[in-house]
mmCIF file of C-alpha atoms in Angstrom:
data_model
loop_
_atom_site.group_PDB
_atom_site.id
_atom_site.type_symbol
_atom_site.label_atom_id
_atom_site.label_comp_id
_atom_site.label_asym_id
_atom_site.label_seq_id
_atom_site.Cartn_x
_atom_site.Cartn_y
_atom_site.Cartn_z
ATOM 1 C CA MET A 1 164.484 281.027 109.103
ATOM 2 C CA ASN A 2 165.075 281.151 105.426
ATOM 3 C CA GLN A 3 168.178 279.936 104.620
ATOM 4 C CA THR A 4 170.043 279.916 101.008
ATOM 5 C CA LEU A 5 171.394 276.728 100.367
ATOM 6 C CA VAL A 6 175.088 276.461 98.895
ATOM 7 C CA LYS A 7 174.828 275.334 94.970
ATOM 8 C CA GLU A 8 179.229 275.870 94.808
ATOM 9 C CA PHE A 9 182.174 275.734 97.131
ATOM 10 C CA ILE A 10 185.451 277.190 97.156
ATOM 11 C CA LEU A 11 188.413 275.281 97.982
ATOM 12 C CA MET A 12 191.096 277.073 99.658
ATOM 13 C CA GLY A 13 193.974 275.198 98.828
ATOM 14 C CA PHE A 14 197.358 276.570 100.035
ATOM 15 C CA PRO A 15 197.399 279.996 101.875
ATOM 16 C CA VAL A 16 200.752 281.100 99.936
ATOM 17 C CA GLY A 17 201.922 283.939 97.911
ATOM 18 C CA HIS A 18 200.997 284.110 94.529
ATOM 19 C CA ASP A 19 204.743 283.287 93.072
ATOM 20 C CA ILE A 20 204.958 280.261 95.762
ATOM 21 C CA GLN A 21 201.425 279.421 94.037
ATOM 22 C CA MET A 22 202.904 279.761 90.409
ATOM 23 C CA PHE A 23 206.144 277.599 91.752
ATOM 24 C CA LEU A 24 203.796 274.990 93.143
ATOM 25 C CA PHE A 25 201.882 274.747 89.850
ATOM 26 C CA GLY A 26 204.856 274.050 87.939
ATOM 27 C CA LEU A 27 205.887 271.639 90.363
ATOM 28 C CA PHE A 28 202.720 269.423 90.865
ATOM 29 C CA SER A 29 202.286 269.396 87.296
ATOM 30 C CA LEU A 30 205.490 267.991 87.165
ATOM 31 C CA LEU A 31 204.874 265.110 89.904
ATOM 32 C CA TYR A 32 201.718 264.806 88.157
ATOM 33 C CA ALA A 33 202.864 264.193 84.593
ATOM 34 C CA PHE A 34 205.374 261.201 86.479
ATOM 35 C CA THR A 35 202.463 259.951 88.206
ATOM 36 C CA LEU A 36 200.363 259.088 84.944
ATOM 37 C CA MET A 37 203.458 258.226 83.090
ATOM 38 C CA GLY A 38 204.901 255.570 85.535
ATOM 39 C CA ASN A 39 201.787 254.005 86.092
ATOM 40 C CA GLY A 40 201.086 253.810 82.829
ATOM 41 C CA VAL A 41 204.193 252.139 81.937
ATOM 42 C CA ILE A 42 203.733 249.515 84.756
ATOM 43 C CA PHE A 43 200.110 249.234 83.311
ATOM 44 C CA GLY A 44 201.407 249.084 79.489
ATOM 45 C CA LEU A 45 203.958 246.638 80.323
ATOM 46 C CA ILE A 46 201.728 243.763 81.997
ATOM 47 C CA CYS A 47 199.663 244.442 79.205
ATOM 48 C CA LEU A 48 202.563 243.852 76.388
ATOM 49 C CA ASP A 49 204.796 241.315 77.931
ATOM 50 C CA SER A 50 203.335 237.707 78.531
ATOM 51 C CA ARG A 51 206.137 237.416 81.170
ATOM 52 C CA LEU A 52 204.414 239.346 83.377
ATOM 53 C CA ARG A 53 200.809 237.605 82.496
ATOM 54 C CA THR A 54 201.005 236.454 86.562
ATOM 55 C CA PRO A 55 198.411 237.230 89.928
ATOM 56 C CA MET A 56 200.794 238.835 90.814
ATOM 57 C CA TYR A 57 201.893 241.707 88.304
ATOM 58 C CA PHE A 58 197.915 241.075 87.192
ATOM 59 C CA PHE A 59 196.729 242.793 90.951
ATOM 60 C CA LEU A 60 199.943 245.230 90.071
ATOM 61 C CA SER A 61 197.635 246.440 87.118
ATOM 62 C CA HIS A 62 194.683 247.256 89.240
ATOM 63 C CA LEU A 63 196.624 249.000 91.645
ATOM 64 C CA ALA A 64 198.411 251.217 88.652
ATOM 65 C CA ILE A 65 194.766 251.730 87.296
ATOM 66 C CA VAL A 66 194.074 253.009 90.903
ATOM 67 C CA ASP A 67 197.277 255.472 91.695
ATOM 68 C CA ILE A 68 196.291 257.082 88.300
ATOM 69 C CA SER A 69 192.076 257.413 89.326
ATOM 70 C CA TYR A 70 193.790 258.741 92.523
ATOM 71 C CA ALA A 71 195.764 261.382 91.046
ATOM 72 C CA CYS A 72 192.999 262.581 88.127
ATOM 73 C CA ASN A 73 190.310 262.648 90.699
ATOM 74 C CA THR A 74 192.464 265.547 92.432
ATOM 75 C CA VAL A 75 195.286 266.866 90.801
ATOM 76 C CA PRO A 76 193.724 268.951 88.087
ATOM 77 C CA GLN A 77 191.393 270.950 90.483
ATOM 78 C CA MET A 78 194.248 271.448 92.886
ATOM 79 C CA LEU A 79 196.438 272.635 89.614
ATOM 80 C CA ALA A 80 193.117 274.693 88.722
ATOM 81 C CA ASN A 81 192.722 276.532 91.891
ATOM 82 C CA LEU A 82 196.701 277.453 91.947
ATOM 83 C CA LEU A 83 196.327 279.267 88.692
ATOM 84 C CA ASP A 84 192.249 280.509 89.940
ATOM 85 C CA PRO A 85 192.279 280.502 94.059
ATOM 86 C CA ILE A 86 188.575 281.868 93.623
ATOM 87 C CA LYS A 87 187.598 279.455 91.001
ATOM 88 C CA PRO A 88 184.417 277.694 92.501
ATOM 89 C CA ILE A 89 183.569 274.008 92.271
ATOM 90 C CA SER A 90 179.915 273.015 91.930
ATOM 91 C CA TYR A 91 177.817 270.849 94.611
ATOM 92 C CA ALA A 92 177.682 268.093 92.420
ATOM 93 C CA GLY A 93 181.377 268.387 91.528
ATOM 94 C CA CYS A 94 182.463 268.218 95.082
ATOM 95 C CA ILE A 95 180.455 265.580 96.010
ATOM 96 C CA THR A 96 181.505 263.607 93.217
ATOM 97 C CA GLN A 97 185.029 263.891 93.854
ATOM 98 C CA THR A 98 184.246 262.812 97.616
ATOM 99 C CA PHE A 99 183.051 259.765 96.384
ATOM 100 C CA LEU A 100 185.698 258.945 93.880
ATOM 101 C CA PHE A 101 188.418 259.452 96.164
ATOM 102 C CA LEU A 102 186.630 256.828 98.879
ATOM 103 C CA THR A 103 186.476 254.849 96.332
ATOM 104 C CA PHE A 104 189.693 254.717 95.080
ATOM 105 C CA ALA A 105 191.164 254.629 98.484
ATOM 106 C CA HIS A 106 189.391 251.665 99.682
ATOM 107 C CA THR A 107 190.242 250.067 96.782
ATOM 108 C CA GLU A 108 193.830 250.127 97.329
ATOM 109 C CA CYS A 109 193.720 249.028 100.693
ATOM 110 C CA LEU A 110 191.827 246.076 99.652
ATOM 111 C CA LEU A 111 194.019 245.360 96.451
ATOM 112 C CA LEU A 112 197.124 245.645 98.962
ATOM 113 C CA VAL A 113 195.531 242.893 101.123
ATOM 114 C CA VAL A 114 194.776 240.756 97.845
ATOM 115 C CA MET A 115 198.740 241.139 96.870
ATOM 116 C CA SER A 116 199.677 240.456 100.415
ATOM 117 C CA TYR A 117 197.585 237.007 100.420
ATOM 118 C CA ASP A 118 199.104 236.300 96.828
ATOM 119 C CA ARG A 119 202.694 236.873 98.022
ATOM 120 C CA TYR A 120 201.916 234.521 101.005
ATOM 121 C CA VAL A 121 200.710 231.590 98.594
ATOM 122 C CA ALA A 122 203.339 231.690 96.393
ATOM 123 C CA ILE A 123 205.891 231.126 98.875
ATOM 124 C CA CYS A 124 204.297 229.544 101.737
ATOM 125 C CA HIS A 125 202.883 227.273 99.467
ATOM 126 C CA PRO A 126 204.521 227.290 95.951
ATOM 127 C CA LEU A 127 203.455 223.710 94.666
ATOM 128 C CA ARG A 128 199.860 224.521 94.917
ATOM 129 C CA TYR A 129 200.249 228.360 93.750
ATOM 130 C CA SER A 130 198.613 227.809 90.707
ATOM 131 C CA VAL A 131 195.693 225.784 91.849
ATOM 132 C CA ILE A 132 195.165 228.058 94.438
ATOM 133 C CA MET A 133 195.605 231.766 92.455
ATOM 134 C CA SER A 134 193.477 230.587 89.428
ATOM 135 C CA TRP A 135 192.770 233.640 87.217
ATOM 136 C CA ARG A 136 189.303 233.018 87.876
ATOM 137 C CA VAL A 137 190.079 233.637 91.718
ATOM 138 C CA CYS A 138 192.198 236.653 90.688
ATOM 139 C CA ILE A 139 189.836 237.960 88.100
ATOM 140 C CA THR A 140 187.058 237.448 91.763
ATOM 141 C CA LEU A 141 189.657 239.272 94.022
ATOM 142 C CA ALA A 142 190.210 242.354 92.095
ATOM 143 C CA LEU A 143 186.345 242.748 91.299
ATOM 144 C CA THR A 144 185.508 241.882 94.688
ATOM 145 C CA SER A 145 188.169 245.048 95.980
ATOM 146 C CA TRP A 146 186.820 247.272 93.599
ATOM 147 C CA VAL A 147 182.893 246.536 94.238
ATOM 148 C CA LEU A 148 183.743 246.439 97.706
ATOM 149 C CA GLY A 149 185.767 249.950 97.565
ATOM 150 C CA CYS A 150 182.257 251.470 95.922
ATOM 151 C CA LEU A 151 179.889 249.879 98.557
ATOM 152 C CA LEU A 152 181.823 251.489 100.959
ATOM 153 C CA ALA A 153 182.221 254.913 99.360
ATOM 154 C CA LEU A 154 178.382 254.993 99.313
ATOM 155 C CA VAL A 155 177.806 254.350 102.373
ATOM 156 C CA HIS A 156 179.283 257.514 103.098
ATOM 157 C CA LEU A 157 177.949 259.171 99.995
ATOM 158 C CA PHE A 158 174.301 258.186 101.330
ATOM 159 C CA LEU A 159 174.720 260.136 104.602
ATOM 160 C CA LEU A 160 176.368 263.093 103.400
ATOM 161 C CA LEU A 161 174.018 263.896 100.928
ATOM 162 C CA PRO A 162 171.057 264.521 102.880
ATOM 163 C CA LEU A 163 173.133 267.313 104.786
ATOM 164 C CA PRO A 164 172.064 271.061 104.167
ATOM 165 C CA PHE A 165 174.984 273.001 103.104
ATOM 166 C CA CYS A 166 174.010 277.077 103.634
ATOM 167 C CA GLY A 167 176.596 278.702 105.653
ATOM 168 C CA SER A 168 180.592 279.038 104.759
ATOM 169 C CA GLN A 169 181.166 278.150 101.199
ATOM 170 C CA LYS A 170 185.201 278.088 101.703
ATOM 171 C CA ILE A 171 186.709 274.167 102.191
ATOM 172 C CA ASN A 172 189.915 274.634 104.011
ATOM 173 C CA HIS A 173 191.342 271.825 101.832
ATOM 174 C CA PHE A 174 193.234 271.245 97.692
ATOM 175 C CA PHE A 175 189.987 269.153 97.433
ATOM 176 C CA CYS A 176 186.543 268.310 98.500
ATOM 177 C CA GLU A 177 187.893 266.168 101.545
ATOM 178 C CA ILE A 178 185.200 264.308 103.552
ATOM 179 C CA ILE A 179 185.618 265.795 106.850
ATOM 180 C CA ALA A 180 186.519 268.922 104.944
ATOM 181 C CA VAL A 181 182.822 269.043 103.421
ATOM 182 C CA LEU A 182 181.204 267.995 106.984
ATOM 183 C CA ARG A 183 182.809 270.789 108.468
ATOM 184 C CA LEU A 184 180.389 273.452 106.396
ATOM 185 C CA ALA A 185 177.126 271.271 106.843
ATOM 186 C CA CYS A 186 174.443 273.109 108.494
ATOM 187 C CA ALA A 187 173.202 269.989 110.552
ATOM 188 C CA ASP A 188 174.413 267.485 113.313
ATOM 189 C CA THR A 189 177.260 265.840 111.388
ATOM 190 C CA HIS A 190 177.788 263.598 114.579
ATOM 191 C CA ILE A 191 176.840 260.406 113.001
ATOM 192 C CA ASN A 192 178.570 260.912 109.921
ATOM 193 C CA GLU A 193 182.254 262.397 111.838
ATOM 194 C CA ILE A 194 181.839 258.692 114.072
ATOM 195 C CA LEU A 195 181.390 256.307 110.332
ATOM 196 C CA VAL A 196 184.158 258.035 108.891
ATOM 197 C CA LEU A 197 186.430 257.141 112.075
ATOM 198 C CA ALA A 198 184.628 253.425 112.172
ATOM 199 C CA GLY A 199 185.229 252.986 108.351
ATOM 200 C CA ALA A 200 188.892 253.985 108.673
ATOM 201 C CA ALA A 201 189.551 251.595 111.832
ATOM 202 C CA SER A 202 187.907 248.616 110.188
ATOM 203 C CA VAL A 203 189.166 249.621 106.398
ATOM 204 C CA LEU A 204 192.509 250.065 107.309
ATOM 205 C CA VAL A 205 193.233 248.069 110.595
ATOM 206 C CA GLY A 206 191.731 244.924 109.840
ATOM 207 C CA PRO A 207 193.154 244.642 106.529
ATOM 208 C CA LEU A 208 196.455 245.730 108.147
ATOM 209 C CA SER A 209 196.382 243.192 110.663
ATOM 210 C CA SER A 210 195.789 240.624 107.951
ATOM 211 C CA ILE A 211 198.923 241.932 106.017
ATOM 212 C CA VAL A 212 201.131 241.790 108.866
ATOM 213 C CA ILE A 213 200.035 238.140 109.594
ATOM 214 C CA SER A 214 200.567 236.977 106.091
ATOM 215 C CA TYR A 215 204.257 238.677 106.465
ATOM 216 C CA ILE A 216 205.005 237.066 109.918
ATOM 217 C CA ARG A 217 204.409 233.753 107.964
ATOM 218 C CA ILE A 218 206.065 235.156 104.959
ATOM 219 C CA ILE A 219 209.242 236.079 106.395
ATOM 220 C CA SER A 220 209.290 232.805 108.548
ATOM 221 C CA ALA A 221 209.127 230.691 105.244
ATOM 222 C CA ILE A 222 211.652 232.609 103.772
ATOM 223 C CA LEU A 223 214.250 231.755 106.366
ATOM 224 C CA HIS A 224 213.664 228.380 106.327
ATOM 225 C CA MET A 225 214.499 228.250 102.530
ATOM 226 C CA GLN A 226 217.693 226.740 101.564
ATOM 227 C CA SER A 227 218.833 228.468 98.609
ATOM 228 C CA LYS A 228 220.427 231.778 98.851
ATOM 229 C CA GLU A 229 219.120 233.220 95.671
ATOM 230 C CA GLY A 230 215.470 231.726 96.067
ATOM 231 C CA ARG A 231 215.810 233.219 99.475
ATOM 232 C CA GLN A 232 216.984 236.789 97.894
ATOM 233 C CA LYS A 233 214.302 237.046 95.129
ATOM 234 C CA ALA A 234 211.517 236.475 97.640
ATOM 235 C CA PHE A 235 212.752 239.374 100.040
ATOM 236 C CA SER A 236 213.054 241.365 96.828
ATOM 237 C CA THR A 237 209.508 240.785 95.531
ATOM 238 C CA CYS A 238 208.151 241.131 98.789
ATOM 239 C CA SER A 239 210.077 244.333 99.699
ATOM 240 C CA SER A 240 208.478 246.329 97.416
ATOM 241 C CA HIS A 241 204.836 245.471 98.548
ATOM 242 C CA LEU A 242 205.720 246.188 102.329
ATOM 243 C CA CYS A 243 207.366 249.986 100.823
ATOM 244 C CA VAL A 244 204.031 250.548 99.087
ATOM 245 C CA VAL A 245 201.973 249.248 102.178
ATOM 246 C CA GLY A 246 203.780 250.922 104.516
ATOM 247 C CA LEU A 247 203.631 254.258 102.879
ATOM 248 C CA PHE A 248 199.639 253.924 102.077
ATOM 249 C CA TYR A 249 198.661 252.494 105.497
ATOM 250 C CA GLY A 250 201.103 255.246 107.473
ATOM 251 C CA THR A 251 199.813 258.224 105.829
ATOM 252 C CA ALA A 252 196.249 256.846 106.070
ATOM 253 C CA ILE A 253 196.142 256.202 109.640
ATOM 254 C CA ILE A 254 197.492 259.169 110.951
ATOM 255 C CA MET A 255 195.260 261.253 108.811
ATOM 256 C CA TYR A 256 191.639 259.336 110.058
ATOM 257 C CA ILE A 257 192.779 257.461 113.050
ATOM 258 C CA GLY A 258 195.137 259.706 114.239
ATOM 259 C CA PRO A 259 194.656 263.223 116.706
ATOM 260 C CA LYS A 260 191.846 265.276 115.264
ATOM 261 C CA HIS A 261 192.432 268.728 116.762
ATOM 262 C CA GLY A 262 194.860 271.897 117.208
ATOM 263 C CA SER A 263 197.295 272.317 114.864
ATOM 264 C CA HIS A 264 197.129 268.562 113.195
ATOM 265 C CA LYS A 265 194.408 269.595 111.128
ATOM 266 C CA GLY A 266 196.679 272.107 108.975
ATOM 267 C CA GLN A 267 199.346 269.166 108.939
ATOM 268 C CA LYS A 268 197.356 266.819 107.557
ATOM 269 C CA LYS A 269 196.323 268.893 104.755
ATOM 270 C CA TYR A 270 199.852 268.065 103.510
ATOM 271 C CA LEU A 271 199.808 264.591 104.678
ATOM 272 C CA LEU A 272 197.047 264.256 102.351
ATOM 273 C CA LEU A 273 198.663 265.577 99.890
ATOM 274 C CA PHE A 274 201.644 263.534 99.891
ATOM 275 C CA HIS A 275 198.821 260.655 100.383
ATOM 276 C CA SER A 276 197.148 261.687 97.071
ATOM 277 C CA LEU A 277 200.252 262.855 94.772
ATOM 278 C CA PHE A 278 203.095 261.522 96.072
ATOM 279 C CA ASN A 279 201.924 258.353 97.033
ATOM 280 C CA PRO A 280 200.984 256.905 93.348
ATOM 281 C CA MET A 281 203.707 258.163 91.832
ATOM 282 C CA LEU A 282 206.322 256.936 94.459
ATOM 283 C CA ASN A 283 204.341 253.412 94.011
ATOM 284 C CA SER A 284 205.184 253.397 90.790
ATOM 285 C CA LEU A 285 208.994 253.648 91.086
ATOM 286 C CA ILE A 286 209.336 251.528 94.341
ATOM 287 C CA TYR A 287 208.304 248.234 91.521
ATOM 288 C CA SER A 288 210.210 249.857 88.556
ATOM 289 C CA LEU A 289 213.348 250.388 90.684
ATOM 290 C CA ARG A 290 213.413 247.539 93.121
ATOM 291 C CA ASN A 291 211.485 244.928 90.293
ATOM 292 C CA ASN A 292 214.186 243.132 88.019
ATOM 293 C CA GLU A 293 211.098 241.627 86.107
ATOM 294 C CA VAL A 294 209.724 245.104 85.293
ATOM 295 C CA LYS A 295 213.025 246.387 84.173
ATOM 296 C CA GLY A 296 213.743 243.357 82.308
ATOM 297 C CA ALA A 297 210.033 244.065 80.594
ATOM 298 C CA LEU A 298 211.115 247.362 80.326
ATOM 299 C CA LYS A 299 214.210 246.506 78.108
ATOM 300 C CA ARG A 300 212.453 244.148 76.054
ATOM 301 C CA VAL A 301 209.566 246.189 74.929
ATOM 302 C CA LEU A 302 212.174 248.838 74.125
ATOM 303 C CA GLY A 303 214.378 246.548 72.323
ATOM 304 C CA LYS A 304 211.436 245.224 69.992
ATOM 305 C CA THR A 305 210.416 249.215 69.388
ATOM 306 C CA ARG A 306 213.764 249.810 68.167
ATOM 307 C CA SER A 307 214.299 246.733 65.801
ATOM 308 C CA SER A 308 211.135 247.320 64.211
#
């Protein structure tokens, strides 16, 4: 049977009226600006302030880059669709967006594990910290996170590319999320769906388990500290990371390992909106509002700017 292959898709976005779409466009544009500004400020402070040139803030700078990339990959297309709901996205653009989203998601997942290991070494082995977390080790860990994130995304990409798309053009999402794209394929996607589930389970559950184990040891070490000031400082630096871990892993596990049928499908679209737009913005707020060193660096940079 002759079938015309689909060369472009239409993202359905949010099924709301025109007035609400305009409101959402303004709201999401504002949040997008805050996301870019917040993470950009954190990245800039880490580059400009010598006191923040430590392994902890080196990894935080990479997290800021990932969060900016996350937002830039999905939000502009979502904003364009709010203005013009029937504006299509090309097949190549859709596949690229899927690949980049998976790359950034996997990379952030691995970076959060690396950051928990950094906190574990700093608190449980403070005398050996500079030896264990040398700059060579830090660069290797960061580079490994990016490379593995890209390779894991490539696995899904190679299984997605051979699939034919010859039916509906409408993707029930605000961006080309892999499960939503697979639903339009004119072929058996059972293997792809199993791989997505298995990949999510391994990339989320495995790293989360290592983070939990690290923090059990960290909390035990903190509780045994004699200095009250030392305990407060340790809890302060760890609490920011724990908040980010909770937001990222909590939403990701519900989306890709939670229930897949019934009304949950619509709910997961909005949960993914939180994951791809609100999470990157909240990460920058958490690390700026709860971290005295970041606030101190901001004051020093602003002070230098005013004096000059």
